[in-house]
Amino acid sequence: MCIFRHVILYASYRSIPNLEAGQIPYPRNSSFRHRGLLSAKPRLDTSKVKGTTALQHRRTRPSRPQPPIPRTQKITIPTPFTVANLIWSELPLPSAPKAQEEMVSQPPHPALTPQFCFSTAALREFIRISRSSIDDSITQNLNALATPAARGFDITSTSHRAPSGARTLDPSSCTTFKSQILFPGWKARSDVLQYCGSVAVAPDPDDPGLVARQLEEERGKARVINDRLDPYSSRFFPKESRTEELARVVRMESGVERIVRARTWEVVEERCGDSKGLGWEEALREWESGKKGGGSDAV
């Protein structure tokens, strides 16, 4: 009975002219809708819609402006000849003195005063910077002296094998390095340690801790020493004076200085090979005597 009523309703609406099926009002629980006999919405022709949308997008899409090509611009195409000229073009050769100037920067020589020596932190800082710029980086400093591009390529060097060790440097570069950088740095540190050593053994009436140490010594003498009651009662460690502290620092730094110079001189002998069998002490004394006499600095 329900189906018949819907058929009657559909036929009555179909009799109305210019009325499509999608405009017919049906109940939500209509059997025609559930059975798929009628569609809820009219179908559209998607092919026409897609074509129209693409056409409208193509018409409305702005074109990218192309930069004008200047007529005076010259386009260079690399050729084998230009690449070869770029590779084999002659470049300015580095000069050894310029490389040497950029290699080492020594710290300024401090003013030798008792205040500088008693400030053990400043004394150690000067020695540390001087060692780090010369001795600790001795291999890098000597490598900076090697300028193989200045001599050019020797085609006969490929006919024989080179030793596996470090290459020997130019004797003139080694002599310049030792006379202008190595020995002056050693001399500056020796002067500082020697001066501060003389300050350490000299009397120091202006010691600010003199009164405090005297009072501490008096209290130490008045102590009661009884090992049965206090096994540590005999221990007494008075505070050292600043001259004693300075002497201890100078003695320690002098021992380290001998070890550092021996290692540095060993590397210099290996790379330069023109030390004439002299140790670092003899070479330093020979340089100092030559400098005082105004002779040659070659060592």
Short mmCIF file of C-alpha atoms in Angstrom, two decimals:
data_model
loop_
_atom_site.label_atom_id
_atom_site.label_comp_id
_atom_site.label_asym_id
_atom_site.label_seq_id
_atom_site.Cartn_x
_atom_site.Cartn_y
_atom_site.Cartn_z
CA MET A 1 0.00 0.00 0.00
CA CYS A 2 2.90 2.34 0.83
CA ILE A 3 4.64 1.58 -2.46
CA PHE A 4 1.48 2.23 -4.41
CA ARG A 5 1.07 5.59 -2.72
CA HIS A 6 4.60 6.64 -3.68
CA VAL A 7 4.04 5.57 -7.27
CA ILE A 8 0.88 7.68 -7.42
CA LEU A 9 2.78 10.64 -5.95
CA TYR A 10 5.63 10.26 -8.42
CA ALA A 11 3.24 10.05 -11.37
CA SER A 12 1.42 13.17 -10.23
CA TYR A 13 4.63 15.14 -10.00
CA ARG A 14 5.88 13.88 -13.34
CA SER A 15 2.82 15.33 -14.93
CA ILE A 16 4.04 18.83 -14.00
CA PRO A 17 5.99 20.30 -16.93
CA ASN A 18 9.66 21.39 -16.53
CA LEU A 19 10.01 19.52 -13.25
CA GLU A 20 13.04 17.34 -12.81
CA ALA A 21 13.35 14.29 -10.65
CA GLY A 22 15.71 15.94 -8.22
CA GLN A 23 13.12 18.63 -7.41
CA ILE A 24 10.43 16.14 -6.33
CA PRO A 25 10.01 16.27 -2.52
CA TYR A 26 10.10 12.75 -1.08
CA PRO A 27 10.04 11.73 2.55
CA ARG A 28 13.34 10.79 4.07
CA ASN A 29 12.30 7.17 4.51
CA SER A 30 11.07 6.86 0.95
CA SER A 31 11.55 3.39 -0.52
CA PHE A 32 12.58 4.89 -3.88
CA ARG A 33 15.53 6.60 -2.28
CA HIS A 34 16.54 3.51 -0.31
CA ARG A 35 16.30 1.29 -3.37
CA GLY A 36 18.35 3.67 -5.53
CA LEU A 37 15.52 4.37 -8.00
CA LEU A 38 15.89 8.11 -7.51
CA SER A 39 18.99 10.20 -6.84
CA ALA A 40 19.11 12.79 -4.10
CA LYS A 41 20.92 15.34 -6.25
CA PRO A 42 21.15 15.75 -9.99
CA ARG A 43 24.41 14.53 -11.48
CA LEU A 44 26.68 17.04 -13.16
CA ASP A 45 28.83 16.56 -16.20
CA THR A 46 32.29 16.56 -14.60
CA SER A 47 34.11 16.59 -17.91
CA LYS A 48 32.64 19.95 -18.84
CA VAL A 49 33.30 21.37 -15.38
CA LYS A 50 36.94 20.27 -15.40
CA GLY A 51 37.52 21.65 -18.86
CA THR A 52 35.94 24.97 -17.96
CA THR A 53 37.90 25.29 -14.71
CA ALA A 54 41.21 24.50 -16.40
CA LEU A 55 40.42 26.99 -19.15
CA GLN A 56 39.57 29.71 -16.63
CA HIS A 57 42.74 28.96 -14.63
CA ARG A 58 44.83 29.11 -17.79
CA ARG A 59 43.31 32.45 -18.69
CA THR A 60 43.66 33.99 -15.21
CA ARG A 61 47.20 32.65 -14.45
CA PRO A 62 49.70 35.52 -14.68
CA SER A 63 52.69 34.99 -16.88
CA ARG A 64 56.15 35.20 -15.32
CA PRO A 65 58.09 38.24 -16.45
CA GLN A 66 61.30 37.31 -18.24
CA PRO A 67 64.29 39.57 -17.56
CA PRO A 68 65.56 41.23 -20.69
CA ILE A 69 68.95 40.06 -21.91
CA PRO A 70 71.29 43.03 -22.34
CA ARG A 71 72.93 43.23 -25.70
CA THR A 72 76.31 44.17 -24.21
CA GLN A 73 76.45 41.02 -22.07
CA LYS A 74 79.03 38.55 -23.29
CA ILE A 75 78.56 34.89 -22.43
CA THR A 76 81.88 33.10 -21.93
CA ILE A 77 81.86 29.39 -22.61
CA PRO A 78 84.76 27.55 -20.93
CA THR A 79 86.97 25.73 -23.35
CA PRO A 80 89.87 23.36 -22.71
CA PHE A 81 92.26 26.21 -23.49
CA THR A 82 90.77 28.53 -20.85
CA VAL A 83 90.77 25.76 -18.23
CA ALA A 84 94.41 24.98 -18.97
CA ASN A 85 95.35 28.65 -18.74
CA LEU A 86 93.56 28.88 -15.40
CA ILE A 87 95.39 25.85 -13.99
CA TRP A 88 98.84 26.65 -15.32
CA SER A 89 98.73 30.41 -14.83
CA GLU A 90 101.71 31.86 -12.98
CA LEU A 91 100.90 32.96 -9.44
CA PRO A 92 103.05 35.22 -7.24
CA LEU A 93 105.45 33.11 -5.21
CA PRO A 94 105.34 33.46 -1.41
CA SER A 95 108.35 35.06 0.14
CA ALA A 96 110.04 33.43 3.13
CA PRO A 97 110.37 36.59 5.30
CA LYS A 98 106.64 37.36 5.02
CA ALA A 99 105.71 33.83 6.03
CA GLN A 100 108.15 34.06 8.91
CA GLU A 101 106.60 37.29 10.17
CA GLU A 102 103.15 35.71 10.22
CA MET A 103 104.46 32.57 11.90
CA VAL A 104 105.49 33.67 15.40
CA SER A 105 104.37 36.57 17.57
CA GLN A 106 106.50 36.78 20.70
CA PRO A 107 105.13 38.34 23.90
CA PRO A 108 106.55 41.75 24.81
CA HIS A 109 109.53 41.74 27.13
CA PRO A 110 108.34 42.67 30.64
CA ALA A 111 109.91 45.38 32.75
CA LEU A 112 112.30 43.68 35.17
CA THR A 113 111.26 44.94 38.59
CA PRO A 114 110.95 43.22 41.99
CA GLN A 115 107.18 43.71 41.84
CA PHE A 116 107.03 41.69 38.63
CA CYS A 117 109.06 38.86 40.17
CA PHE A 118 107.07 38.74 43.40
CA SER A 119 103.89 38.45 41.33
CA THR A 120 104.49 34.79 40.55
CA ALA A 121 101.30 34.60 38.46
CA ALA A 122 102.60 37.25 36.04
CA LEU A 123 106.01 35.57 35.94
CA ARG A 124 104.55 32.18 35.08
CA GLU A 125 102.18 33.70 32.52
CA PHE A 126 105.06 35.35 30.62
CA ILE A 127 107.05 32.11 30.56
CA ARG A 128 103.99 30.10 29.48
CA ILE A 129 103.14 32.41 26.56
CA SER A 130 106.77 32.52 25.41
CA ARG A 131 107.04 28.73 25.44
CA SER A 132 103.72 28.19 23.69
CA SER A 133 104.60 30.59 20.85
CA ILE A 134 108.11 29.19 20.21
CA ASP A 135 108.90 25.82 21.80
CA ASP A 136 105.50 24.14 22.04
CA SER A 137 104.79 24.90 18.37
CA ILE A 138 108.32 24.35 17.07
CA THR A 139 107.16 21.83 14.44
CA GLN A 140 104.58 24.25 13.01
CA ASN A 141 107.12 27.08 13.05
CA LEU A 142 109.66 25.03 11.11
CA ASN A 143 107.02 23.83 8.65
CA ALA A 144 106.21 27.46 7.91
CA LEU A 145 109.79 27.92 6.70
CA ALA A 146 109.32 25.33 3.95
CA THR A 147 108.33 27.09 0.70
CA PRO A 148 108.63 24.47 -2.05
CA ALA A 149 106.73 26.67 -4.51
CA ALA A 150 109.55 29.23 -4.46
CA ARG A 151 111.98 26.72 -5.97
CA GLY A 152 109.56 25.37 -8.54
CA PHE A 153 108.99 21.77 -9.53
CA ASP A 154 112.09 19.72 -10.29
CA ILE A 155 111.23 17.03 -12.82
CA THR A 156 114.28 14.99 -11.83
CA SER A 157 112.91 14.57 -8.30
CA THR A 158 110.68 11.73 -9.51
CA SER A 159 113.63 9.61 -10.61
CA HIS A 160 114.76 8.79 -7.07
CA ARG A 161 113.04 8.04 -3.78
CA ALA A 162 112.97 10.63 -1.03
CA PRO A 163 113.55 9.65 2.63
CA SER A 164 110.44 8.99 4.67
CA GLY A 165 111.46 11.39 7.45
CA ALA A 166 110.97 15.12 7.62
CA ARG A 167 112.57 17.07 4.80
CA THR A 168 115.60 19.21 5.52
CA LEU A 169 114.89 22.92 5.39
CA ASP A 170 116.87 25.64 3.69
CA PRO A 171 119.97 26.46 5.82
CA SER A 172 119.52 30.21 5.37
CA SER A 173 115.89 30.02 6.58
CA CYS A 174 116.95 27.95 9.60
CA THR A 175 119.73 30.40 10.47
CA THR A 176 117.32 33.33 10.25
CA PHE A 177 114.76 31.54 12.40
CA LYS A 178 117.28 30.69 15.11
CA SER A 179 118.94 34.09 15.20
CA GLN A 180 115.74 36.17 15.06
CA ILE A 181 113.13 34.06 16.86
CA LEU A 182 114.44 31.03 18.75
CA PHE A 183 117.52 32.40 20.50
CA PRO A 184 115.97 35.82 21.34
CA GLY A 185 113.03 34.03 22.97
CA TRP A 186 115.34 31.84 25.00
CA LYS A 187 117.47 34.85 25.95
CA ALA A 188 114.41 36.78 27.18
CA ARG A 189 113.30 33.93 29.42
CA SER A 190 116.84 33.42 30.73
CA ASP A 191 117.12 37.11 31.61
CA VAL A 192 113.81 37.05 33.47
CA LEU A 193 114.66 33.90 35.45
CA GLN A 194 118.16 35.15 36.24
CA TYR A 195 116.90 38.52 37.46
CA CYS A 196 114.11 37.01 39.55
CA GLY A 197 116.61 34.53 41.02
CA SER A 198 118.79 37.41 42.18
CA VAL A 199 115.72 39.10 43.69
CA ALA A 200 114.85 35.90 45.55
CA VAL A 201 118.23 35.71 47.33
CA ALA A 202 118.37 39.44 48.14
CA PRO A 203 117.09 40.75 51.51
CA ASP A 204 113.49 41.89 51.49
CA PRO A 205 112.87 44.48 54.23
CA ASP A 206 109.60 45.57 52.60
CA ASP A 207 107.96 42.16 52.94
CA PRO A 208 104.32 42.81 53.97
CA GLY A 209 104.02 39.41 55.65
CA LEU A 210 107.09 39.76 57.84
CA VAL A 211 105.21 40.77 61.02
CA ALA A 212 102.61 38.04 60.59
CA ARG A 213 105.31 35.38 60.22
CA GLN A 214 107.14 36.61 63.31
CA LEU A 215 103.96 36.36 65.37
CA GLU A 216 103.31 32.89 64.00
CA GLU A 217 106.84 31.80 64.94
CA GLU A 218 106.37 33.11 68.48
CA ARG A 219 103.14 31.14 68.86
CA GLY A 220 104.93 28.09 67.49
CA LYS A 221 107.66 28.35 70.09
CA ALA A 222 105.09 28.61 72.87
CA ARG A 223 103.37 25.39 71.85
CA VAL A 224 103.38 22.45 74.24
CA ILE A 225 104.61 19.34 72.47
CA ASN A 226 103.34 16.10 73.98
CA ASP A 227 103.17 13.12 71.67
CA ARG A 228 101.17 11.10 74.22
CA LEU A 229 98.33 13.61 74.29
CA ASP A 230 98.58 14.82 70.69
CA PRO A 231 100.78 12.90 68.22
CA TYR A 232 100.51 15.83 65.81
CA SER A 233 101.58 18.51 68.28
CA SER A 234 105.16 18.55 66.97
CA ARG A 235 104.02 19.54 63.49
CA PHE A 236 104.63 23.17 62.64
CA PHE A 237 104.48 24.57 59.11
CA PRO A 238 105.30 28.28 59.11
CA LYS A 239 104.23 30.28 56.10
CA GLU A 240 107.08 30.84 53.69
CA SER A 241 108.14 34.35 52.79
CA ARG A 242 107.65 35.74 49.32
CA THR A 243 111.38 35.47 48.62
CA GLU A 244 111.27 31.76 49.46
CA GLU A 245 108.22 31.31 47.26
CA LEU A 246 109.94 33.17 44.41
CA ALA A 247 113.07 31.04 44.78
CA ARG A 248 110.96 27.88 44.59
CA VAL A 249 109.18 29.09 41.43
CA VAL A 250 112.45 30.12 39.75
CA ARG A 251 114.07 26.79 40.60
CA MET A 252 111.12 24.84 39.20
CA GLU A 253 110.83 26.92 36.00
CA SER A 254 114.58 26.65 35.38
CA GLY A 255 114.36 22.86 35.48
CA VAL A 256 111.42 22.87 33.08
CA GLU A 257 113.27 25.30 30.82
CA ARG A 258 116.21 22.92 30.39
CA ILE A 259 113.91 20.06 29.41
CA VAL A 260 111.93 22.19 26.94
CA ARG A 261 115.03 23.60 25.26
CA ALA A 262 116.60 20.16 24.88
CA ARG A 263 113.49 18.86 23.12
CA THR A 264 113.22 21.95 20.92
CA TRP A 265 116.88 21.80 19.90
CA GLU A 266 116.50 18.13 18.98
CA VAL A 267 113.71 19.00 16.54
CA VAL A 268 115.72 21.91 15.11
CA GLU A 269 118.75 19.67 14.54
CA GLU A 270 116.59 17.10 12.76
CA ARG A 271 114.97 19.63 10.41
CA CYS A 272 117.89 22.01 9.81
CA GLY A 273 120.90 19.70 10.07
CA ASP A 274 123.49 22.49 10.35
CA SER A 275 124.09 22.66 14.11
CA LYS A 276 127.77 21.53 13.83
CA GLY A 277 127.18 19.02 16.62
CA LEU A 278 126.63 21.72 19.25
CA GLY A 279 124.14 21.46 22.08
CA TRP A 280 121.57 24.11 22.77
CA GLU A 281 123.68 25.68 25.53
CA GLU A 282 126.79 25.97 23.32
CA ALA A 283 124.73 27.26 20.39
CA LEU A 284 123.07 29.89 22.59
CA ARG A 285 126.40 31.06 24.01
CA GLU A 286 127.91 31.24 20.52
CA TRP A 287 124.97 33.33 19.31
CA GLU A 288 125.28 35.67 22.31
CA SER A 289 129.03 36.11 21.79
CA GLY A 290 128.53 36.76 18.08
CA LYS A 291 125.82 39.29 18.85
CA LYS A 292 128.00 41.11 21.38
CA GLY A 293 131.00 41.12 19.03
CA GLY A 294 128.89 42.33 16.11
CA GLY A 295 129.79 39.29 14.02
CA SER A 296 127.63 36.88 12.06
CA ASP A 297 124.61 35.31 13.75
CA ALA A 298 125.04 32.00 11.96
CA VAL A 299 125.03 29.05 14.35
#
